[in-house]
PDB file of C-alpha atoms in Angstrom:
ATOM      1  CA  MET S   1       0.000   0.000   0.000  1.00 50.00           C
ATOM      2  CA  GLU S   2       2.762   2.425   0.914  1.00 48.00           C
ATOM      3  CA  LYS S   3       4.555   1.719  -2.375  1.00 47.00           C
ATOM      4  CA  THR S   4       1.346   2.291  -4.264  1.00 54.00           C
ATOM      5  CA  GLU S   5       0.739   5.592  -2.497  1.00 51.00           C
ATOM      6  CA  ILE S   6       4.315   6.697  -3.192  1.00 52.00           C
ATOM      7  CA  THR S   7       3.912   5.806  -6.862  1.00 58.00           C
ATOM      8  CA  VAL S   8       0.665   7.733  -7.086  1.00 49.00           C
ATOM      9  CA  GLN S   9       2.240  10.740  -5.382  1.00 55.00           C
ATOM     10  CA  ARG S  10       5.160  10.655  -7.809  1.00 60.00           C
ATOM     11  CA  LYS S  11       2.804  10.484 -10.771  1.00 55.00           C
ATOM     12  CA  ASP S  12       0.812  13.386  -9.393  1.00 53.00           C
ATOM     13  CA  GLN S  13       3.984  15.364  -8.859  1.00 61.00           C
ATOM     14  CA  LEU S  14       5.219  14.629 -12.384  1.00 57.00           C
ATOM     15  CA  TYR S  15       1.819  15.604 -13.789  1.00 54.00           C
ATOM     16  CA  ILE S  16       1.856  18.887 -11.851  1.00 58.00           C
ATOM     17  CA  GLU S  17       5.413  19.647 -13.012  1.00 60.00           C
ATOM     18  CA  SER S  18       4.583  18.883 -16.671  1.00 63.00           C
ATOM     19  CA  THR S  19       1.454  21.044 -16.423  1.00 61.00           C
ATOM     20  CA  LYS S  20       3.505  23.916 -15.010  1.00 58.00           C
ATOM     21  CA  LYS S  21       6.010  23.548 -17.861  1.00 61.00           C
ATOM     22  CA  ARG S  22       3.228  23.624 -20.468  1.00 65.00           C
ATOM     23  CA  ILE S  23       1.698  26.711 -18.867  1.00 59.00           C
ATOM     24  CA  SER S  24       5.120  28.366 -18.725  1.00 60.00           C
ATOM     25  CA  ALA S  25       5.777  27.503 -22.379  1.00 58.00           C
ATOM     26  CA  LYS S  26       2.396  28.969 -23.380  1.00 63.00           C
ATOM     27  CA  LYS S  27       3.183  32.170 -21.491  1.00 62.00           C
ATOM     28  CA  ARG S  28       6.544  32.417 -23.266  1.00 63.00           C
ATOM     29  CA  ASN S  29       4.860  31.887 -26.630  1.00 67.00           C
ATOM     30  CA  ARG S  30       2.356  34.638 -25.865  1.00 71.00           C
ATOM     31  CA  THR S  31       5.195  36.942 -24.879  1.00 72.00           C
ATOM     32  CA  ASN S  32       7.016  36.122 -28.124  1.00 73.00           C
ATOM     33  CA  TYR S  33       3.882  36.962 -30.128  1.00 76.00           C
ATOM     34  CA  LEU S  34       3.696  40.322 -28.377  1.00 77.00           C
ATOM     35  CA  TYR S  35       7.224  41.126 -29.557  1.00 78.00           C
ATOM     36  CA  ILE S  36       6.364  40.547 -33.218  1.00 81.00           C
ATOM     37  CA  LEU S  37       2.861  42.029 -33.031  1.00 82.00           C
ATOM     38  CA  PRO S  38       3.989  45.628 -33.857  1.00 85.00           C
ATOM     39  CA  ALA S  39       5.779  44.387 -36.986  1.00 83.00           C
ATOM     40  CA  PHE S  40       2.665  42.474 -38.079  1.00 83.00           C
ATOM     41  CA  LEU S  41       0.489  45.533 -37.505  1.00 87.00           C
ATOM     42  CA  LEU S  42       2.822  47.783 -39.496  1.00 87.00           C
ATOM     43  CA  MET S  43       3.064  45.265 -42.339  1.00 86.00           C
ATOM     44  CA  GLY S  44      -0.691  44.739 -42.316  1.00 85.00           C
ATOM     45  CA  VAL S  45      -1.555  48.442 -42.451  1.00 84.00           C
ATOM     46  CA  PHE S  46       1.207  49.822 -44.675  1.00 85.00           C
ATOM     47  CA  VAL S  47       1.830  46.845 -46.992  1.00 85.00           C
ATOM     48  CA  TYR S  48      -0.969  44.286 -47.251  1.00 88.00           C
ATOM     49  CA  TYR S  49      -3.851  46.710 -46.768  1.00 90.00           C
ATOM     50  CA  THR S  50      -2.444  49.105 -49.374  1.00 90.00           C
ATOM     51  CA  ILE S  51      -1.860  46.229 -51.826  1.00 90.00           C
ATOM     52  CA  GLY S  52      -5.452  45.086 -51.332  1.00 92.00           C
ATOM     53  CA  ASP S  53      -6.773  48.628 -51.737  1.00 92.00           C
ATOM     54  CA  THR S  54      -4.723  49.086 -54.923  1.00 93.00           C
ATOM     55  CA  ILE S  55      -6.137  45.877 -56.396  1.00 94.00           C
ATOM     56  CA  TYR S  56      -9.658  46.989 -55.455  1.00 94.00           C
ATOM     57  CA  THR S  57      -9.177  50.462 -56.987  1.00 94.00           C
ATOM     58  CA  SER S  58      -7.868  48.974 -60.241  1.00 94.00           C
ATOM     59  CA  PHE S  59     -11.403  47.802 -61.093  1.00 95.00           C
ATOM     60  CA  PHE S  60     -12.819  51.355 -61.011  1.00 94.00           C
ATOM     61  CA  ASP S  61     -12.746  54.512 -63.081  1.00 93.00           C
ATOM     62  CA  TRP S  62     -11.713  57.034 -60.417  1.00 92.00           C
ATOM     63  CA  ASN S  63      -9.784  60.288 -60.380  1.00 90.00           C
ATOM     64  CA  GLY S  64      -8.379  59.687 -56.898  1.00 87.00           C
ATOM     65  CA  ILE S  65     -10.227  62.642 -55.332  1.00 88.00           C
ATOM     66  CA  SER S  66     -13.944  62.306 -55.977  1.00 87.00           C
ATOM     67  CA  PRO S  67     -15.978  60.227 -53.475  1.00 87.00           C
ATOM     68  CA  TYR S  68     -17.695  58.536 -56.416  1.00 87.00           C
ATOM     69  CA  LYS S  69     -16.182  55.597 -58.259  1.00 90.00           C
ATOM     70  CA  THR S  70     -17.466  53.847 -61.374  1.00 92.00           C
ATOM     71  CA  PHE S  71     -16.967  50.088 -61.510  1.00 93.00           C
ATOM     72  CA  ILE S  72     -15.559  49.104 -64.908  1.00 94.00           C
ATOM     73  CA  GLY S  73     -14.234  45.608 -64.193  1.00 91.00           C
ATOM     74  CA  LEU S  74     -11.152  44.616 -66.186  1.00 93.00           C
ATOM     75  CA  THR S  75     -11.270  47.596 -68.534  1.00 94.00           C
ATOM     76  CA  ASN S  76      -8.173  49.219 -67.020  1.00 95.00           C
ATOM     77  CA  TYR S  77      -6.179  46.011 -67.500  1.00 95.00           C
ATOM     78  CA  LEU S  78      -7.372  45.637 -71.097  1.00 95.00           C
ATOM     79  CA  ASN S  79      -6.401  49.238 -71.798  1.00 95.00           C
ATOM     80  CA  ILE S  80      -2.908  48.626 -70.425  1.00 95.00           C
ATOM     81  CA  PHE S  81      -2.203  45.962 -73.037  1.00 92.00           C
ATOM     82  CA  LYS S  82      -3.352  48.391 -75.742  1.00 94.00           C
ATOM     83  CA  ASP S  83      -1.231  51.234 -74.369  1.00 94.00           C
ATOM     84  CA  PRO S  84       1.991  51.793 -76.412  1.00 95.00           C
ATOM     85  CA  ILE S  85       3.519  53.877 -73.620  1.00 95.00           C
ATOM     86  CA  PHE S  86       3.264  50.881 -71.273  1.00 95.00           C
ATOM     87  CA  TYR S  87       5.362  48.800 -73.668  1.00 95.00           C
ATOM     88  CA  ILE S  88       7.887  51.625 -74.033  1.00 95.00           C
ATOM     89  CA  SER S  89       8.205  51.903 -70.247  1.00 94.00           C
ATOM     90  CA  LEU S  90       8.491  48.120 -69.913  1.00 94.00           C
ATOM     91  CA  LYS S  91      11.233  47.996 -72.552  1.00 95.00           C
ATOM     92  CA  ASN S  92      13.154  50.822 -70.855  1.00 95.00           C
ATOM     93  CA  THR S  93      12.853  49.077 -67.492  1.00 94.00           C
ATOM     94  CA  VAL S  94      14.170  45.786 -68.890  1.00 93.00           C
ATOM     95  CA  ILE S  95      17.124  47.461 -70.652  1.00 95.00           C
ATOM     96  CA  PHE S  96      17.954  49.394 -67.483  1.00 95.00           C
ATOM     97  CA  LEU S  97      17.668  46.193 -65.430  1.00 93.00           C
ATOM     98  CA  PHE S  98      20.134  44.180 -67.513  1.00 93.00           C
ATOM     99  CA  LEU S  99      22.594  47.041 -67.905  1.00 93.00           C
ATOM    100  CA  THR S 100      22.791  48.001 -64.253  1.00 94.00           C
ATOM    101  CA  ILE S 101      22.676  44.575 -62.584  1.00 93.00           C
ATOM    102  CA  PHE S 102      25.397  42.813 -64.544  1.00 93.00           C
ATOM    103  CA  ILE S 103      27.760  45.776 -64.865  1.00 95.00           C
ATOM    104  CA  GLN S 104      27.435  46.456 -61.129  1.00 95.00           C
ATOM    105  CA  MET S 105      28.127  42.802 -60.370  1.00 94.00           C
ATOM    106  CA  PHE S 106      31.173  42.713 -62.671  1.00 94.00           C
ATOM    107  CA  LEU S 107      32.689  45.917 -61.288  1.00 95.00           C
ATOM    108  CA  GLY S 108      31.832  45.000 -57.696  1.00 94.00           C
ATOM    109  CA  LEU S 109      33.481  41.587 -58.046  1.00 93.00           C
ATOM    110  CA  LEU S 110      36.574  43.062 -59.677  1.00 92.00           C
ATOM    111  CA  ILE S 111      37.003  45.687 -56.938  1.00 93.00           C
ATOM    112  CA  ALA S 112      36.366  43.118 -54.183  1.00 92.00           C
ATOM    113  CA  VAL S 113      38.992  40.749 -55.593  1.00 89.00           C
ATOM    114  CA  LEU S 114      41.548  43.546 -55.863  1.00 88.00           C
ATOM    115  CA  LEU S 115      40.836  44.735 -52.314  1.00 89.00           C
ATOM    116  CA  ASN S 116      41.028  41.166 -51.020  1.00 84.00           C
ATOM    117  CA  ALA S 117      44.752  41.184 -51.808  1.00 79.00           C
ATOM    118  CA  ASN S 118      47.369  42.805 -49.611  1.00 78.00           C
ATOM    119  CA  VAL S 119      46.398  46.436 -50.210  1.00 78.00           C
ATOM    120  CA  LYS S 120      47.277  49.339 -47.936  1.00 83.00           C
ATOM    121  CA  PHE S 121      44.418  51.500 -46.630  1.00 83.00           C
ATOM    122  CA  LYS S 122      41.923  48.781 -47.548  1.00 84.00           C
ATOM    123  CA  GLY S 123      39.315  50.181 -45.170  1.00 85.00           C
ATOM    124  CA  VAL S 124      39.572  53.640 -46.722  1.00 90.00           C
ATOM    125  CA  TYR S 125      39.001  52.261 -50.215  1.00 89.00           C
ATOM    126  CA  LYS S 126      35.971  50.287 -49.073  1.00 90.00           C
ATOM    127  CA  VAL S 127      34.433  53.414 -47.552  1.00 90.00           C
ATOM    128  CA  ILE S 128      35.094  55.414 -50.727  1.00 91.00           C
ATOM    129  CA  PHE S 129      33.511  52.805 -52.996  1.00 92.00           C
ATOM    130  CA  PHE S 130      30.535  52.217 -50.685  1.00 92.00           C
ATOM    131  CA  LEU S 131      29.820  55.896 -49.963  1.00 93.00           C
ATOM    132  CA  PRO S 132      27.615  56.519 -53.070  1.00 93.00           C
ATOM    133  CA  THR S 133      25.232  53.776 -51.904  1.00 93.00           C
ATOM    134  CA  VAL S 134      24.230  55.730 -48.807  1.00 92.00           C
ATOM    135  CA  LEU S 135      23.958  59.138 -50.474  1.00 92.00           C
ATOM    136  CA  SER S 136      20.558  60.715 -51.036  1.00 91.00           C
ATOM    137  CA  ALA S 137      19.031  60.232 -54.485  1.00 90.00           C
ATOM    138  CA  ALA S 138      18.167  63.943 -54.551  1.00 90.00           C
ATOM    139  CA  VAL S 139      21.821  64.890 -54.052  1.00 92.00           C
ATOM    140  CA  ILE S 140      23.071  62.378 -56.615  1.00 94.00           C
ATOM    141  CA  SER S 141      20.525  63.548 -59.181  1.00 93.00           C
ATOM    142  CA  GLN S 142      21.464  67.210 -58.764  1.00 92.00           C
ATOM    143  CA  VAL S 143      25.183  66.454 -59.037  1.00 93.00           C
ATOM    144  CA  PHE S 144      24.798  64.375 -62.202  1.00 94.00           C
ATOM    145  CA  ARG S 145      22.455  66.908 -63.798  1.00 93.00           C
ATOM    146  CA  GLN S 146      25.337  69.350 -63.539  1.00 93.00           C
ATOM    147  CA  ILE S 147      27.919  66.809 -64.719  1.00 94.00           C
ATOM    148  CA  TYR S 148      25.769  65.905 -67.748  1.00 94.00           C
ATOM    149  CA  ASN S 149      24.816  69.521 -68.541  1.00 91.00           C
ATOM    150  CA  ALA S 150      25.149  70.055 -72.294  1.00 86.00           C
ATOM    151  CA  SER S 151      26.489  73.628 -72.182  1.00 84.00           C
ATOM    152  CA  ASN S 152      28.777  73.825 -69.140  1.00 86.00           C
ATOM    153  CA  GLY S 153      28.728  70.327 -67.657  1.00 88.00           C
ATOM    154  CA  GLU S 154      31.919  68.849 -66.242  1.00 92.00           C
ATOM    155  CA  LEU S 155      31.810  65.807 -68.554  1.00 92.00           C
ATOM    156  CA  ASN S 156      31.618  67.827 -71.771  1.00 91.00           C
ATOM    157  CA  ASN S 157      34.211  70.305 -70.471  1.00 92.00           C
ATOM    158  CA  PHE S 158      36.574  67.412 -69.726  1.00 91.00           C
ATOM    159  CA  LEU S 159      36.084  65.878 -73.177  1.00 91.00           C
ATOM    160  CA  THR S 160      36.714  69.253 -74.806  1.00 90.00           C
ATOM    161  CA  SER S 161      39.854  69.848 -72.739  1.00 90.00           C
ATOM    162  CA  ILE S 162      41.450  66.605 -73.957  1.00 91.00           C
ATOM    163  CA  GLY S 163      40.526  67.189 -77.590  1.00 88.00           C
ATOM    164  CA  LEU S 164      37.470  64.925 -77.750  1.00 86.00           C
ATOM    165  CA  GLU S 165      34.884  67.636 -78.237  1.00 87.00           C
ATOM    166  CA  ASN S 166      33.215  65.473 -80.902  1.00 89.00           C
ATOM    167  CA  LEU S 167      32.125  63.128 -78.114  1.00 88.00           C
ATOM    168  CA  ALA S 168      30.424  65.925 -76.157  1.00 89.00           C
ATOM    169  CA  LYS S 169      26.663  65.374 -76.159  1.00 90.00           C
ATOM    170  CA  SER S 170      23.402  66.361 -74.510  1.00 90.00           C
ATOM    171  CA  TRP S 171      23.599  63.365 -72.193  1.00 93.00           C
ATOM    172  CA  LEU S 172      20.161  63.748 -70.622  1.00 93.00           C
ATOM    173  CA  ALA S 173      18.396  65.496 -73.512  1.00 90.00           C
ATOM    174  CA  ASP S 174      19.281  63.091 -76.314  1.00 91.00           C
ATOM    175  CA  PRO S 175      16.638  60.303 -76.611  1.00 92.00           C
ATOM    176  CA  ASP S 176      19.257  57.886 -77.944  1.00 92.00           C
ATOM    177  CA  ILE S 177      21.572  58.050 -74.929  1.00 94.00           C
ATOM    178  CA  ALA S 178      19.488  59.436 -72.025  1.00 94.00           C
ATOM    179  CA  LEU S 179      18.583  55.945 -70.742  1.00 95.00           C
ATOM    180  CA  TYR S 180      22.225  54.855 -70.740  1.00 95.00           C
ATOM    181  CA  SER S 181      23.235  58.056 -68.968  1.00 94.00           C
ATOM    182  CA  ILE S 182      20.779  57.294 -66.166  1.00 95.00           C
ATOM    183  CA  ALA S 183      21.949  53.667 -66.050  1.00 95.00           C
ATOM    184  CA  SER S 184      25.510  54.901 -65.514  1.00 95.00           C
ATOM    185  CA  ILE S 185      24.311  56.941 -62.521  1.00 95.00           C
ATOM    186  CA  ASN S 186      22.728  53.848 -60.990  1.00 95.00           C
ATOM    187  CA  ILE S 187      25.862  51.804 -61.672  1.00 95.00           C
ATOM    188  CA  TRP S 188      28.015  54.425 -59.948  1.00 95.00           C
ATOM    189  CA  GLU S 189      25.632  54.517 -56.993  1.00 93.00           C
ATOM    190  CA  PHE S 190      25.283  50.789 -56.286  1.00 94.00           C
ATOM    191  CA  THR S 191      28.539  49.197 -57.435  1.00 95.00           C
ATOM    192  CA  GLY S 192      29.804  49.708 -53.883  1.00 94.00           C
ATOM    193  CA  PHE S 193      26.993  47.551 -52.540  1.00 94.00           C
ATOM    194  CA  SER S 194      27.966  44.703 -54.862  1.00 94.00           C
ATOM    195  CA  MET S 195      31.589  45.174 -53.820  1.00 94.00           C
ATOM    196  CA  ILE S 196      30.741  44.826 -50.117  1.00 93.00           C
ATOM    197  CA  MET S 197      28.650  41.688 -50.747  1.00 94.00           C
ATOM    198  CA  TYR S 198      31.426  40.065 -52.778  1.00 94.00           C
ATOM    199  CA  PHE S 199      34.149  41.131 -50.360  1.00 92.00           C
ATOM    200  CA  ALA S 200      32.284  39.506 -47.456  1.00 90.00           C
ATOM    201  CA  ALA S 201      31.827  36.305 -49.472  1.00 91.00           C
ATOM    202  CA  LEU S 202      35.497  36.207 -50.487  1.00 89.00           C
ATOM    203  CA  THR S 203      36.633  36.218 -46.869  1.00 87.00           C
ATOM    204  CA  VAL S 204      34.993  32.815 -46.217  1.00 86.00           C
ATOM    205  CA  ILE S 205      36.535  31.003 -49.200  1.00 85.00           C
ATOM    206  CA  ASP S 206      39.163  28.478 -48.122  1.00 82.00           C
ATOM    207  CA  LYS S 207      42.561  30.051 -48.856  1.00 81.00           C
ATOM    208  CA  SER S 208      44.088  26.626 -49.474  1.00 84.00           C
ATOM    209  CA  LEU S 209      42.166  26.504 -52.777  1.00 83.00           C
ATOM    210  CA  PHE S 210      44.107  29.525 -54.034  1.00 80.00           C
ATOM    211  CA  GLU S 211      47.408  28.085 -52.855  1.00 81.00           C
ATOM    212  CA  ALA S 212      46.735  24.768 -54.592  1.00 85.00           C
ATOM    213  CA  ALA S 213      45.768  26.548 -57.795  1.00 84.00           C
ATOM    214  CA  ARG S 214      48.941  28.631 -57.776  1.00 83.00           C
ATOM    215  CA  LEU S 215      51.053  25.504 -57.232  1.00 83.00           C
ATOM    216  CA  ASP S 216      49.375  23.983 -60.280  1.00 82.00           C
ATOM    217  CA  GLY S 217      50.390  27.035 -62.294  1.00 83.00           C
ATOM    218  CA  ALA S 218      46.961  28.709 -62.564  1.00 83.00           C
ATOM    219  CA  ASN S 219      46.972  32.392 -63.487  1.00 84.00           C
ATOM    220  CA  PHE S 220      44.626  35.106 -62.224  1.00 79.00           C
ATOM    221  CA  LEU S 221      41.952  34.577 -64.887  1.00 84.00           C
ATOM    222  CA  GLN S 222      41.941  30.801 -64.349  1.00 86.00           C
ATOM    223  CA  ILE S 223      41.549  31.268 -60.589  1.00 84.00           C
ATOM    224  CA  MET S 224      38.687  33.702 -61.183  1.00 85.00           C
ATOM    225  CA  ARG S 225      36.914  31.342 -63.577  1.00 85.00           C
ATOM    226  CA  SER S 226      37.465  28.034 -61.765  1.00 85.00           C
ATOM    227  CA  ILE S 227      37.483  28.996 -58.059  1.00 86.00           C
ATOM    228  CA  ILE S 228      36.250  32.476 -57.222  1.00 86.00           C
ATOM    229  CA  PHE S 229      33.272  32.725 -59.581  1.00 87.00           C
ATOM    230  CA  PRO S 230      31.739  29.310 -58.714  1.00 88.00           C
ATOM    231  CA  GLN S 231      32.318  29.786 -54.975  1.00 88.00           C
ATOM    232  CA  LEU S 232      30.376  33.067 -55.062  1.00 90.00           C
ATOM    233  CA  ARG S 233      27.303  31.657 -56.823  1.00 88.00           C
ATOM    234  CA  PHE S 234      24.975  32.334 -53.872  1.00 87.00           C
ATOM    235  CA  THR S 235      26.136  35.950 -53.774  1.00 91.00           C
ATOM    236  CA  HIS S 236      25.473  36.196 -57.519  1.00 90.00           C
ATOM    237  CA  TYR S 237      21.904  34.985 -57.013  1.00 88.00           C
ATOM    238  CA  SER S 238      21.297  37.350 -54.095  1.00 88.00           C
ATOM    239  CA  LEU S 239      22.554  40.362 -56.037  1.00 92.00           C
ATOM    240  CA  ILE S 240      20.448  39.465 -59.074  1.00 91.00           C
ATOM    241  CA  ILE S 241      17.285  39.151 -56.960  1.00 88.00           C
ATOM    242  CA  LEU S 242      17.953  42.448 -55.169  1.00 90.00           C
ATOM    243  CA  GLY S 243      18.913  44.125 -58.435  1.00 91.00           C
ATOM    244  CA  VAL S 244      15.747  43.054 -60.245  1.00 90.00           C
ATOM    245  CA  ILE S 245      13.529  44.273 -57.420  1.00 89.00           C
ATOM    246  CA  GLY S 246      15.474  47.534 -57.201  1.00 90.00           C
ATOM    247  CA  ALA S 247      15.323  48.150 -60.960  1.00 91.00           C
ATOM    248  CA  LEU S 248      11.578  47.520 -61.128  1.00 90.00           C
ATOM    249  CA  LYS S 249      10.879  50.095 -58.432  1.00 88.00           C
ATOM    250  CA  THR S 250      13.444  52.682 -59.555  1.00 91.00           C
ATOM    251  CA  PHE S 251      11.790  56.075 -59.567  1.00 93.00           C
ATOM    252  CA  ASP S 252      13.695  58.842 -57.795  1.00 91.00           C
ATOM    253  CA  ILE S 253      16.755  59.019 -60.061  1.00 93.00           C
ATOM    254  CA  ILE S 254      14.641  59.059 -63.233  1.00 93.00           C
ATOM    255  CA  TYR S 255      12.115  61.581 -61.993  1.00 92.00           C
ATOM    256  CA  LEU S 256      14.755  63.963 -60.631  1.00 92.00           C
ATOM    257  CA  THR S 257      16.966  63.880 -63.730  1.00 93.00           C
ATOM    258  CA  THR S 258      14.798  63.514 -66.845  1.00 92.00           C
ATOM    259  CA  GLY S 259      11.252  63.037 -65.541  1.00 90.00           C
ATOM    260  CA  GLY S 260      10.808  60.213 -68.053  1.00 91.00           C
ATOM    261  CA  GLY S 261      11.833  62.274 -71.074  1.00 86.00           C
ATOM    262  CA  PRO S 262      12.890  63.239 -73.574  1.00 89.00           C
ATOM    263  CA  GLY S 263      10.105  61.740 -75.647  1.00 88.00           C
ATOM    264  CA  ARG S 264       9.432  58.879 -73.189  1.00 91.00           C
ATOM    265  CA  SER S 265      12.982  57.599 -73.798  1.00 93.00           C
ATOM    266  CA  THR S 266      13.528  57.180 -70.039  1.00 94.00           C
ATOM    267  CA  GLU S 267       9.936  56.438 -69.085  1.00 94.00           C
ATOM    268  CA  PHE S 268       9.771  53.611 -66.548  1.00 95.00           C
ATOM    269  CA  ILE S 269       6.717  51.759 -65.277  1.00 94.00           C
ATOM    270  CA  SER S 270       7.166  53.487 -61.911  1.00 93.00           C
ATOM    271  CA  THR S 271       7.270  56.996 -63.430  1.00 94.00           C
ATOM    272  CA  TYR S 272       4.320  56.193 -65.690  1.00 95.00           C
ATOM    273  CA  ILE S 273       2.306  55.102 -62.639  1.00 95.00           C
ATOM    274  CA  PHE S 274       3.148  58.385 -60.917  1.00 94.00           C
ATOM    275  CA  LYS S 275       2.117  60.489 -63.906  1.00 93.00           C
ATOM    276  CA  LYS S 276      -1.177  58.649 -64.357  1.00 94.00           C
ATOM    277  CA  ALA S 277      -2.083  58.930 -60.674  1.00 92.00           C
ATOM    278  CA  ILE S 278      -0.808  62.387 -59.710  1.00 91.00           C
ATOM    279  CA  LEU S 279      -0.596  64.408 -62.918  1.00 91.00           C
ATOM    280  CA  GLU S 280      -3.488  62.920 -64.914  1.00 91.00           C
ATOM    281  CA  PHE S 281      -5.784  62.055 -61.975  1.00 92.00           C
ATOM    282  CA  ASN S 282      -6.396  58.506 -63.218  1.00 93.00           C
ATOM    283  CA  ALA S 283      -6.117  56.496 -60.008  1.00 93.00           C
ATOM    284  CA  GLY S 284      -7.874  53.427 -61.396  1.00 94.00           C
ATOM    285  CA  TYR S 285      -5.519  53.062 -64.353  1.00 95.00           C
ATOM    286  CA  SER S 286      -2.425  53.748 -62.237  1.00 95.00           C
ATOM    287  CA  SER S 287      -3.606  51.116 -59.735  1.00 94.00           C
ATOM    288  CA  ALA S 288      -3.909  48.575 -62.541  1.00 95.00           C
ATOM    289  CA  LEU S 289      -0.372  49.475 -63.671  1.00 95.00           C
ATOM    290  CA  SER S 290       0.833  48.986 -60.089  1.00 94.00           C
ATOM    291  CA  VAL S 291      -0.771  45.534 -59.960  1.00 95.00           C
ATOM    292  CA  ILE S 292       0.895  44.577 -63.244  1.00 95.00           C
ATOM    293  CA  LEU S 293       4.251  45.756 -61.886  1.00 93.00           C
ATOM    294  CA  LEU S 294       3.691  43.720 -58.711  1.00 92.00           C
ATOM    295  CA  LEU S 295       2.877  40.601 -60.751  1.00 93.00           C
ATOM    296  CA  ILE S 296       5.996  41.055 -62.886  1.00 91.00           C
ATOM    297  CA  ALA S 297       8.132  41.375 -59.747  1.00 89.00           C
ATOM    298  CA  LEU S 298       6.530  38.287 -58.185  1.00 90.00           C
ATOM    299  CA  VAL S 299       6.962  36.133 -61.278  1.00 90.00           C
ATOM    300  CA  VAL S 300      10.599  37.148 -61.780  1.00 88.00           C
ATOM    301  CA  THR S 301      11.393  36.630 -58.085  1.00 84.00           C
ATOM    302  CA  VAL S 302       9.765  33.170 -58.002  1.00 87.00           C
ATOM    303  CA  ILE S 303      11.749  32.096 -61.076  1.00 86.00           C
ATOM    304  CA  GLN S 304      14.970  33.368 -59.525  1.00 81.00           C
ATOM    305  CA  LEU S 305      14.286  31.621 -56.206  1.00 80.00           C
ATOM    306  CA  ARG S 306      13.639  28.330 -57.994  1.00 83.00           C
ATOM    307  CA  ILE S 307      16.962  28.649 -59.826  1.00 78.00           C
ATOM    308  CA  TYR S 308      18.628  29.640 -56.530  1.00 74.00           C
ATOM    309  CA  ARG S 309      17.321  26.508 -54.758  1.00 76.00           C
ATOM    310  CA  LYS S 310      18.503  24.224 -57.556  1.00 68.00           C
TER     311      LYS S 310
END
């Protein structure tokens, strides 16, 4: 009997202890939820609610001010695919995307590899190359508007001073080269970001791989092709994903330099959305354009993530 009572008491004690642990775990979980609740609220209000409202507005003919909306269904979406300016803006966005992403990656990798060697004042160089990334777009735009100025800009003055005045152009006013001029601004601004990403990835590569390659007689280009480039594949994927998303939502540099001109030559989907919503008071059409841009970004990102996982 005594043994039975002791066994029962032990079971009761174990049950009480396990119950206390479960209650304590539940309290901890509730506390953890409280920590992330503000982030969920902010995301819900400023991201998901606005996305839902944009999708809802895209089915209406609305000027963005009037309290009255006219439901028109998919008319805005059908009009987009008949709109030649949409295709111009899409083409400009794609050209800008490919130019900026891959040139930034190439230059960033080259600078990172050079800085990864025994270079004096390495930290100073990294700060100099990364500094444009943290500068304000308004400041960068104003500086490059002056540099690209056709009459007294620093770039044309420099070309004239070295006897290449034939190469002096209206860099932001010529429809044939305005898009490439803006792309060069973006490349200058974000090459430092690619450099930092590659430099961080280079530091974790096993140095014995380089030593073995040198013993086998490999030169710099062979080491780049056979060791460095494959080892940095995850950094490549990350930069491509970030670059695509960044290019699709690029707005400030374009609007502050050319405003989408001349002649729509630098019109992007983002600037076209702004003009339709703010300047032309066509909130329904601009909302439909925003939804299309969101779908393009989602599709491209999903494809990239699938390739990344493989």
